[in-house]
Coordinates of N, CA and C and ligand atoms in Angstrom, one line a residue:
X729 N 10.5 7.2 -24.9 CA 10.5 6.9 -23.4 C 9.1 6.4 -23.1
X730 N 9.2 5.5 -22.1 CA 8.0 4.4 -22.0 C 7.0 5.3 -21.0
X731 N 5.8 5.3 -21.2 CA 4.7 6.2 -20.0 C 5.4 5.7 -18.2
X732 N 5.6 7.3 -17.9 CA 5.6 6.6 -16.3 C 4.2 5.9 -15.5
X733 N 4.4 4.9 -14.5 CA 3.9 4.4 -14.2 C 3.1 4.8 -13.0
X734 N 1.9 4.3 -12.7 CA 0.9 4.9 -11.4 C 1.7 4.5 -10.5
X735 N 1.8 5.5 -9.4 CA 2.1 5.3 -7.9 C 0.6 5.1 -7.3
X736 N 0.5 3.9 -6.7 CA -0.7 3.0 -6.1 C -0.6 2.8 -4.5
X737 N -1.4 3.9 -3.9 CA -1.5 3.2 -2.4 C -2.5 2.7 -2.4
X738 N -2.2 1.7 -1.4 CA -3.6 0.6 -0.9 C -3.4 0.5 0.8
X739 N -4.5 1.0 1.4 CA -4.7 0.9 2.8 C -5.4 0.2 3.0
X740 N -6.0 0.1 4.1 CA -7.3 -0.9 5.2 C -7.1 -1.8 6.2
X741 N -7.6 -1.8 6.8 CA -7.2 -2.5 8.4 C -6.8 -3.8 7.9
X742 N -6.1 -4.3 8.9 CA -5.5 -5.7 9.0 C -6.4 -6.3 8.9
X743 N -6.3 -7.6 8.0 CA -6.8 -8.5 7.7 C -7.9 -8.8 6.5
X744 N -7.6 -6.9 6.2 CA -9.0 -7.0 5.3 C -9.0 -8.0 4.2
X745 N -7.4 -8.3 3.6 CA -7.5 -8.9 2.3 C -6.6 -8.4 1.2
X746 N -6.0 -6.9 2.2 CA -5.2 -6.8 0.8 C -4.1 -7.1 0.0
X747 N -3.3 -8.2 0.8 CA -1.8 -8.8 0.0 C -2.7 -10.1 -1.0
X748 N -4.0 -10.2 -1.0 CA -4.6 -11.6 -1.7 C -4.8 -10.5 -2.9
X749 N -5.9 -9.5 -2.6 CA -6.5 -8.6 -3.9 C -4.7 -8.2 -4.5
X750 N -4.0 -7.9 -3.8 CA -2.7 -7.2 -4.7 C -2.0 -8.5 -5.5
X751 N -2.3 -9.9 -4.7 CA -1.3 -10.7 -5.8 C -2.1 -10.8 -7.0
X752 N -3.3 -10.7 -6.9 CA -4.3 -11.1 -8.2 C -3.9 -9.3 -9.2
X753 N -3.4 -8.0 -8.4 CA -3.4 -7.0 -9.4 C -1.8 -7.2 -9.8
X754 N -0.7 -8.0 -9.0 CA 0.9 -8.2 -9.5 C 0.2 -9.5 -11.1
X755 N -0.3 -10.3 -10.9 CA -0.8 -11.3 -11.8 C -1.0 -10.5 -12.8
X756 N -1.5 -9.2 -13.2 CA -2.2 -8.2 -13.9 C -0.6 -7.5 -14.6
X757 N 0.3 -7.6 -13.8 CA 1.2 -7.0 -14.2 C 1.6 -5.5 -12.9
X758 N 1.2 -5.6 -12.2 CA 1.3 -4.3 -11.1 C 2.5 -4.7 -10.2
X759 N 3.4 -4.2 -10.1 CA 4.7 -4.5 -8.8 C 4.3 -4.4 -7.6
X760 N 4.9 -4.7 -7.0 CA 4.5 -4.2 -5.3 C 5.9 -3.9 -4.6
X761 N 6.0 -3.0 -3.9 CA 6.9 -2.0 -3.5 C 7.1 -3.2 -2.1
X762 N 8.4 -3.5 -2.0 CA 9.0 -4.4 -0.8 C 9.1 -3.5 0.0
X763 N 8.4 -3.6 1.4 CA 9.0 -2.4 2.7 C 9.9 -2.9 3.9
X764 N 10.6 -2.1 4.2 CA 11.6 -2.7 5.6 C 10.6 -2.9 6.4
X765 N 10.8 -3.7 7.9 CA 10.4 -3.4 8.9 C 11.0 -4.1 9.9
X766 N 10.9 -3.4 10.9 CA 11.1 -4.0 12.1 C 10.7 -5.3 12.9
X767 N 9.2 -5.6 12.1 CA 8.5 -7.1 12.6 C 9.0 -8.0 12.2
X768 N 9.1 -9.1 13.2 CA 9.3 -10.4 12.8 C 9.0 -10.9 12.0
X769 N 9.7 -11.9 11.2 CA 8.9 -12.4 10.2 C 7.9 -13.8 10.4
X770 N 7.1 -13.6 9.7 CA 5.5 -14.8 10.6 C 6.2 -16.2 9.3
X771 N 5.5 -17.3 9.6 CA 6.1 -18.3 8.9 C 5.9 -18.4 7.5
X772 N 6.6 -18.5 6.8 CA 6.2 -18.4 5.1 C 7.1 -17.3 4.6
X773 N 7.4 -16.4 5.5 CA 7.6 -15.2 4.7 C 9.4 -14.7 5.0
X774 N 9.2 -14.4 2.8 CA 10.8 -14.2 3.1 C 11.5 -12.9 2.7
X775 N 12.4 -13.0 3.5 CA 13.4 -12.1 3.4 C 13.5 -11.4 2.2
X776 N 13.2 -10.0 1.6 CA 13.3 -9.5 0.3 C 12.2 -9.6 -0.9
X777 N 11.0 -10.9 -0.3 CA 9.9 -10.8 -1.1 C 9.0 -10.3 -0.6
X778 N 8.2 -10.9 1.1 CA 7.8 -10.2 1.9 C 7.8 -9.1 2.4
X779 N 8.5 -8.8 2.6 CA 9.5 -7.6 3.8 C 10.9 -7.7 3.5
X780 N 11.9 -6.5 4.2 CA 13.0 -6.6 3.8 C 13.0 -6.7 5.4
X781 N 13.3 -7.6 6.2 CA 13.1 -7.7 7.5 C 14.7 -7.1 8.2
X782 N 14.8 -5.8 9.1 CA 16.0 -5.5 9.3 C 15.5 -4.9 10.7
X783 N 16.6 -4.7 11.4 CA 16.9 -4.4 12.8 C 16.0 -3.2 13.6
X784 N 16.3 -2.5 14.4 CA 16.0 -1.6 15.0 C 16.7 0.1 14.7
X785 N 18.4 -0.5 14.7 CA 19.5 0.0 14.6 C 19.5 0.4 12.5
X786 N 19.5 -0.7 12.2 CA 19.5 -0.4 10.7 C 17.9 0.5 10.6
X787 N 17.1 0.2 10.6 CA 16.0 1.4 10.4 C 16.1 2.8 10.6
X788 N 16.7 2.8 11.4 CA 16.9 3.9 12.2 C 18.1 4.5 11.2
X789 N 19.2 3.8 11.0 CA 20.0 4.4 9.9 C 19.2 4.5 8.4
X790 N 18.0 3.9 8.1 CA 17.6 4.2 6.8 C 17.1 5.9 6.9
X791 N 16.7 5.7 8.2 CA 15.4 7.2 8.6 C 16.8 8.1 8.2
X792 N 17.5 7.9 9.2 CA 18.8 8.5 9.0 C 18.9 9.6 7.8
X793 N 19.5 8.1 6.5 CA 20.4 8.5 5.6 C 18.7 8.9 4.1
X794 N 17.8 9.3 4.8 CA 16.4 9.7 4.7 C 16.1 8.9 3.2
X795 N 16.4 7.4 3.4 CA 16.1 6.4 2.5 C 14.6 6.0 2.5
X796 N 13.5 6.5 3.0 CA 12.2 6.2 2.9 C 11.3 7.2 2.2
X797 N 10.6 6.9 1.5 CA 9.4 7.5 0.7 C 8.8 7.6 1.7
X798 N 8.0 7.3 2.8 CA 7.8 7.0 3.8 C 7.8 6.4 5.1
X799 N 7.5 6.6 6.6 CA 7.7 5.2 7.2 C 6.9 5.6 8.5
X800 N 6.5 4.6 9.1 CA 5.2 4.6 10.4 C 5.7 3.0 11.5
X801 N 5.2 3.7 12.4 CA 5.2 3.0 13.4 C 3.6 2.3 13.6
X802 N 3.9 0.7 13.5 CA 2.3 -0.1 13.5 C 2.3 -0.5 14.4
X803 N 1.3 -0.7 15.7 CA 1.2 -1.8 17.2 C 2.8 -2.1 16.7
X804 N 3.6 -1.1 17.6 CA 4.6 -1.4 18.2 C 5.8 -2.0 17.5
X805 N 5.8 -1.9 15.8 CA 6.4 -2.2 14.9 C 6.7 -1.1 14.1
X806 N 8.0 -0.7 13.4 CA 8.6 -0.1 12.2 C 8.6 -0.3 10.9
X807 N 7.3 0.4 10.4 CA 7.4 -0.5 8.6 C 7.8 1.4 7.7
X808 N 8.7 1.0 6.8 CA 8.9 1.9 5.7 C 9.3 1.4 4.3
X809 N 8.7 2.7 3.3 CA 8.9 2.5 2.0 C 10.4 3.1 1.2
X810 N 11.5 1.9 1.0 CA 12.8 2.5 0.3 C 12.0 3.5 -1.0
X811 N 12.6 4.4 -0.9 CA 12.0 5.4 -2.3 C 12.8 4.9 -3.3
X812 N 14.1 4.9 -4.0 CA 14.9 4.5 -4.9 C 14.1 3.2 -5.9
X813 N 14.0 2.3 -5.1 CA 13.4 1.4 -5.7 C 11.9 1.4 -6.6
X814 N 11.1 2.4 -5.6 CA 10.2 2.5 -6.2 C 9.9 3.8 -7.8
X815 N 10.4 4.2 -7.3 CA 11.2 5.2 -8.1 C 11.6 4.9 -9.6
X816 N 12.7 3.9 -9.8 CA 13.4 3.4 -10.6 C 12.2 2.6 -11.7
X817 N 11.3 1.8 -10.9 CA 10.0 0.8 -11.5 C 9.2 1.9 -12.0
X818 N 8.8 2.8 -11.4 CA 7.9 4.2 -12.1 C 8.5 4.4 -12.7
X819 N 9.6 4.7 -13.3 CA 10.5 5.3 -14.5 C 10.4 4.2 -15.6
X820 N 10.4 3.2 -15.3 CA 10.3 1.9 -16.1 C 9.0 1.7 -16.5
X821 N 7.8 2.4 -16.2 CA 6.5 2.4 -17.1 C 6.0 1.6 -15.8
X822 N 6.5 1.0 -15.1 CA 5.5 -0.1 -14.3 C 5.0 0.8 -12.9
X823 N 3.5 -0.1 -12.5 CA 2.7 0.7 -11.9 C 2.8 -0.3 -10.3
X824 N 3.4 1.2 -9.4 CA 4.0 0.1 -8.1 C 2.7 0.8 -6.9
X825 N 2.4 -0.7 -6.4 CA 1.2 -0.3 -5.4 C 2.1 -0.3 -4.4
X826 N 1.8 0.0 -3.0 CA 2.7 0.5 -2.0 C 1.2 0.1 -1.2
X827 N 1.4 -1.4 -0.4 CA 0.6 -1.6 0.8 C 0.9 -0.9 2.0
X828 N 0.3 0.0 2.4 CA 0.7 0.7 3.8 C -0.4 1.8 4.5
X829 N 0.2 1.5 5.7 CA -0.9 1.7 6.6 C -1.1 3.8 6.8
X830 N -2.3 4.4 7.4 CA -2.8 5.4 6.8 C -1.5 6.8 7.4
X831 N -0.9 6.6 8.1 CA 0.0 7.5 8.7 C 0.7 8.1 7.8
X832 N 1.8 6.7 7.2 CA 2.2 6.2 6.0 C 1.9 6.7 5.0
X833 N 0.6 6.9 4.5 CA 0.0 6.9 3.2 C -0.1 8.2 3.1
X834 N -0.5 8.9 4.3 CA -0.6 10.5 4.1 C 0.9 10.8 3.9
X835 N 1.9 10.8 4.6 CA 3.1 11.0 4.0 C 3.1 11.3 2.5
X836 N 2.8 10.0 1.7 CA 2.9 9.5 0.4 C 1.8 10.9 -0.3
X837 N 0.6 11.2 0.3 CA -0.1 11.7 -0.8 C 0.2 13.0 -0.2
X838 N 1.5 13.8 0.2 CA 1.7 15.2 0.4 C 3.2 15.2 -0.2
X839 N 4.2 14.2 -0.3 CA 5.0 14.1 -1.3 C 4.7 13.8 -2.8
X840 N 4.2 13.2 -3.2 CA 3.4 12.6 -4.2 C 1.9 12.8 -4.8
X841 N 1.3 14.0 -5.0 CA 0.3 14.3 -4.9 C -0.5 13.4 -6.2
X842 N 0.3 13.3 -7.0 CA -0.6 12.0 -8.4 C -0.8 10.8 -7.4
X843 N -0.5 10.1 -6.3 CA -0.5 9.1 -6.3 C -2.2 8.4 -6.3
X844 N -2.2 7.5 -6.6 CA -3.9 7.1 -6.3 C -3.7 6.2 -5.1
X845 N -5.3 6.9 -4.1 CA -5.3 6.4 -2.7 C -6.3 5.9 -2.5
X846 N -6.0 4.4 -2.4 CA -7.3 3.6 -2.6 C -7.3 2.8 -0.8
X847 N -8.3 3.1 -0.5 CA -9.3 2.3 1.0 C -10.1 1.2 1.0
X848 N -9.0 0.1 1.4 CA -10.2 -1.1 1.1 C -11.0 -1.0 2.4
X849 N -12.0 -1.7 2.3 CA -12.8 -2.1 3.1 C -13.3 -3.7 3.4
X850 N -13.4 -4.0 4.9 CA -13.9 -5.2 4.9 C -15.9 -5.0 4.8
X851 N -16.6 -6.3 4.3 CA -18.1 -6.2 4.0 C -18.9 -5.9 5.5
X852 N -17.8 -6.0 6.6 CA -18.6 -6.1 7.7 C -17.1 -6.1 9.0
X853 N -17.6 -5.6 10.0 CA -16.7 -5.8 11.4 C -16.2 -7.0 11.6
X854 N -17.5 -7.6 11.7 CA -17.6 -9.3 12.2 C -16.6 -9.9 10.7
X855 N -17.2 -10.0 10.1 CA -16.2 -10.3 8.8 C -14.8 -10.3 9.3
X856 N -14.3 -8.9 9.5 CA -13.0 -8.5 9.3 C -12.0 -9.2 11.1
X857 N -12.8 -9.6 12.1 CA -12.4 -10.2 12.7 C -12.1 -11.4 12.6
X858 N -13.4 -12.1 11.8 CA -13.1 -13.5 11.5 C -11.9 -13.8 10.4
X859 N -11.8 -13.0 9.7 CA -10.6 -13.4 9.0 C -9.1 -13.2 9.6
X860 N -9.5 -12.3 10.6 CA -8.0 -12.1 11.6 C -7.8 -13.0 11.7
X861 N -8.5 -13.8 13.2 CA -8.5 -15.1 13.3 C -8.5 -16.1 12.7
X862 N -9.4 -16.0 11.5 CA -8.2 -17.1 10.3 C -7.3 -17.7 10.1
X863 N -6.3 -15.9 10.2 CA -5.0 -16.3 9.4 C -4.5 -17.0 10.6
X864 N -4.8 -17.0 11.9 CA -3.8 -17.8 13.1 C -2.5 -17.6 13.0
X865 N -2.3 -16.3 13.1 CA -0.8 -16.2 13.1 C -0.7 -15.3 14.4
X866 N -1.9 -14.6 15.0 CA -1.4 -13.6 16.1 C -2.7 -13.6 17.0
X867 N -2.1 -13.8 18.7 CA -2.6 -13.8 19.5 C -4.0 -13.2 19.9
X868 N -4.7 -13.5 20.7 CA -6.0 -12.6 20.5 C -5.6 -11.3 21.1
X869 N -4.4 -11.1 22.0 CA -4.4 -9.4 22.4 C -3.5 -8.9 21.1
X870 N -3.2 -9.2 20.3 CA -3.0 -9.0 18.9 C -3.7 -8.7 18.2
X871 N -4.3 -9.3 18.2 CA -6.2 -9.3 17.2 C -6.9 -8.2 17.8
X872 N -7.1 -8.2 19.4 CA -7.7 -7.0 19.5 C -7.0 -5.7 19.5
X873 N -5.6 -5.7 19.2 CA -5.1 -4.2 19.2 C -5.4 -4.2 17.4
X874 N -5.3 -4.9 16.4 CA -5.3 -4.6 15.2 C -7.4 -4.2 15.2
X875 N -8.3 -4.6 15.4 CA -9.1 -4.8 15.3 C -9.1 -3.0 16.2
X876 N -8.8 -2.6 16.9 CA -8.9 -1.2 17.5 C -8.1 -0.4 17.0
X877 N -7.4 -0.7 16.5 CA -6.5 0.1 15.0 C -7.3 0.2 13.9
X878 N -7.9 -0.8 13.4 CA -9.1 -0.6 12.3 C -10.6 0.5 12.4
X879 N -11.1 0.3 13.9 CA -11.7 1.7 13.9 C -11.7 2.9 14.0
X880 N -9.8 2.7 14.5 CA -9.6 4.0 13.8 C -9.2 5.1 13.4
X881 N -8.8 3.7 12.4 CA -8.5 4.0 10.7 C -9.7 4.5 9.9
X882 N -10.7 3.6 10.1 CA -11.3 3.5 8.8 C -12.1 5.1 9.0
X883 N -12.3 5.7 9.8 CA -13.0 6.9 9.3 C -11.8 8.1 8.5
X884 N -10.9 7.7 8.3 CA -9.6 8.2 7.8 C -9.8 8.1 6.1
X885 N -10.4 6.9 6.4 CA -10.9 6.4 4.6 C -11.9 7.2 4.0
X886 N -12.9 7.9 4.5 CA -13.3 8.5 4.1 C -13.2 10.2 3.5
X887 N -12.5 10.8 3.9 CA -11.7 11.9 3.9 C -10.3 12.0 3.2
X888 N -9.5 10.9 2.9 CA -8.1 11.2 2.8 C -7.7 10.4 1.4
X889 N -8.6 9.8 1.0 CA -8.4 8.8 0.1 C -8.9 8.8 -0.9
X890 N -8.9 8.5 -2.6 CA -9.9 8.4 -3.6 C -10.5 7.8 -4.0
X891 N -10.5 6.4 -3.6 CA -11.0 5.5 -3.9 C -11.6 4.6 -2.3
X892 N -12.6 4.2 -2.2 CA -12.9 3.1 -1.2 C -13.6 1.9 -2.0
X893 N -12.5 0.6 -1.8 CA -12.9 -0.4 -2.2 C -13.2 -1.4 -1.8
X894 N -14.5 -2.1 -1.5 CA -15.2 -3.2 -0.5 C -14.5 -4.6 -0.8
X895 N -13.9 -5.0 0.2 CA -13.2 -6.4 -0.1 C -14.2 -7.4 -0.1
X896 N -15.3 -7.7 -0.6 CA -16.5 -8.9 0.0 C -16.1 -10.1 -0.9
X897 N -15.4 -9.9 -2.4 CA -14.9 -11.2 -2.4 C -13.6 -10.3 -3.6
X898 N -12.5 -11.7 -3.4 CA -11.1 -11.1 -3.9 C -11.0 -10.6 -5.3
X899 N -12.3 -11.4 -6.4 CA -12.0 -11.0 -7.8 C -12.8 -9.5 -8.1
X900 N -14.0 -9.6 -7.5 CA -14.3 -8.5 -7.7 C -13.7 -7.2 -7.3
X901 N -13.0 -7.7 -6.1 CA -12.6 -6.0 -5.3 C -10.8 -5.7 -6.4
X902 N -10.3 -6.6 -6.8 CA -9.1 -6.8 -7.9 C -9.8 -5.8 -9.1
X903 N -11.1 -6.6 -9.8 CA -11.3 -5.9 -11.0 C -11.8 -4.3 -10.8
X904 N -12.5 -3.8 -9.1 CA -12.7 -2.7 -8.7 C -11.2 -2.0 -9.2
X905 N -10.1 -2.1 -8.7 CA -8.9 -1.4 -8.5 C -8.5 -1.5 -10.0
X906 N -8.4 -2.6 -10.7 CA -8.0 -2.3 -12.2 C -8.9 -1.4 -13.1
X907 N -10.2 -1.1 -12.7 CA -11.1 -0.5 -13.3 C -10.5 1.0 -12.3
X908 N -10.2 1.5 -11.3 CA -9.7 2.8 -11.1 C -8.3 3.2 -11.8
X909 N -7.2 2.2 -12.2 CA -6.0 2.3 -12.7 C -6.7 2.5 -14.1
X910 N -7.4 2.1 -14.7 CA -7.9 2.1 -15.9 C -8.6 3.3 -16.2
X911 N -9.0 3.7 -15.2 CA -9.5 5.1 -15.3 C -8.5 6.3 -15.0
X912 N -7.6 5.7 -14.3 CA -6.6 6.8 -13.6 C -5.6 7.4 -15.0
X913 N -5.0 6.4 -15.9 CA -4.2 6.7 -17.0 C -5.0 7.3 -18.1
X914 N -6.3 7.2 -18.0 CA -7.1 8.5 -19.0 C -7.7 9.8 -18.4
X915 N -6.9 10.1 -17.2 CA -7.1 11.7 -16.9 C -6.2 12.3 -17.7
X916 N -7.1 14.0 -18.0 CA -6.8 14.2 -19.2 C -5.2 14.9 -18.5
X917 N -4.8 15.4 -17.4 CA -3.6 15.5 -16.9 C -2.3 14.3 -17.2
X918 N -3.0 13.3 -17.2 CA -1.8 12.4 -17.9 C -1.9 12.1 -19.3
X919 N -3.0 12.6 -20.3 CA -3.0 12.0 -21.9 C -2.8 13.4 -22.6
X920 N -1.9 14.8 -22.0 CA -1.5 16.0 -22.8 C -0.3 15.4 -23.7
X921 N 0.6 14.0 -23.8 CA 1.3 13.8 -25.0 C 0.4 13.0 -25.7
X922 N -0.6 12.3 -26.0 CA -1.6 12.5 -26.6 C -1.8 13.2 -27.6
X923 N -2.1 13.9 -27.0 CA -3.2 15.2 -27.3 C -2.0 16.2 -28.1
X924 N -0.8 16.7 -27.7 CA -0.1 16.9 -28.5 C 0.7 16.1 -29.6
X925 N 1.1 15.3 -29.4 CA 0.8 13.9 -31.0 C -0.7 14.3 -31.7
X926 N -1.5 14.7 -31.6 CA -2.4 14.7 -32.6 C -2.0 16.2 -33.3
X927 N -2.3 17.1 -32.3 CA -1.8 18.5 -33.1 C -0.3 18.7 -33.4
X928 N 0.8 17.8 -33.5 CA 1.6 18.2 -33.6 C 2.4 19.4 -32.4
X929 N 2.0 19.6 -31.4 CA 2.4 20.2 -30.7 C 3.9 20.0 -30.0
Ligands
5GP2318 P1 1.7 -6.6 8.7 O1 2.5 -6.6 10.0 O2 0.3 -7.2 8.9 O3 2.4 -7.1 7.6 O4 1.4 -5.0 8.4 C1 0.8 -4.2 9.3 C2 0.4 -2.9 8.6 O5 1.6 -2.2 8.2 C3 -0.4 -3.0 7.4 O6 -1.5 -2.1 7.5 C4 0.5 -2.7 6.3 O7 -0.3 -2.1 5.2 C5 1.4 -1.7 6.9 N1 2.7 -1.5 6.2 C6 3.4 -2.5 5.6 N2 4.5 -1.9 5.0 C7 4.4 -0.6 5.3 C8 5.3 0.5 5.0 O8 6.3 0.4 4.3 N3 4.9 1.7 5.4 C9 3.8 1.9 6.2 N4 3.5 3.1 6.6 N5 3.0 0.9 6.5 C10 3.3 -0.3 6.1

């Protein structure tokens, strides 16, 4: 049977950067966990890769039929994690990060206590607004409710989480996170078949 795989949360305020750092750790070989939600979809983004973009009415039947690993309400949106899916890819040896926000994530690390809970961070305030605005996809009273969701969050990162990782540029904060998964599969809690393969145990 193949090693199960790390369950990987990744939080931090909008806009920090983390669907860029996560395609560079999917490149690596890491899955990323698809979540329902209730938000629209912004331009580019599709159906089943992005988001699994579904109703009000269908969410509410997932909460229901208690089909989420987790699920949180963001500025005024419904995002959750199908558990089965994720589930299935851990049993498969593969290591599924789960982008979600910190409500969300505490769910995950009181069901899931192995899971690793990593905190990105932006290098700066100012930073982390200007990239909002950036991406030009959401209004400035948009921007300022994410940007007032971010402070606070982030003191949440310091307390709830194992890892905090500074997004200041995308390769390094990628090799940050491959260097905690790299470290996470040699706790000695996960290398006792190992260790019994040597003594025959
Ligand atoms: P966005 O609307 O910008 O795609 O995501 C907004 C926030 O929702 C982000 O912080 C993202 O991490 C979080 N999020 C995305 N999917 C999920 C999910 O399945 N569960 C929870 N709790 N948060 C999610």
């Amino acid at each position: 049977m193949s090693e199960r795989g790390l369950l990987i949360v990744i939080s931090g305020p909008s806009g920090v950067g983390k669907g860029t750092v996560i395609a560079k750790l999917i490149e690596r070989g890491a899955v990323l966990s698809v979540s329902a939600t209730t938000r629209a979809p912004r331009p580019g983004e599709q159906d089943g890769v992005h988001y699994w973009f579904v109703s009000e009415s269908r969410f509410s039947e997932m909460v229901k039929q208690d089909e989420f690993l987790e699920h949180a309400e963001y500025v005024g949106c419904s995002y959750g994690t199908p558990a089965a899916p994720v589930d299935e890819l851990l049993d498969a040896g593969r290591d599924v990060i789960l982008d979600i926000e910190t409500r969300g994530a505490m769910q995950v690390r009181s069901r899931r206590p192995d899971a690793v809970m990593i905190f990105m961070i932006p290098p700066s305030m100012d930073e982390l607004a200007g990239r909002l605005r950036g991406r030009g996809t959401e209004s400035e009273q948009k921007i300022a409710e994410r940007l007032a969701k971010a402070r606070e969050e982030l003191p949440l990162a310091c307390g709830s989480y194992d890892y905090i990782v500074t997004n200041a540029d995308v390769a390094s904060a990628a090799d940050d996170i491959s260097g905690i998964i790299r470290a996470e599969r040699l706790r000695a809690v996960r290398r006792t078949d190992a260790v019994d393969a040597l003594i025959g145990r």
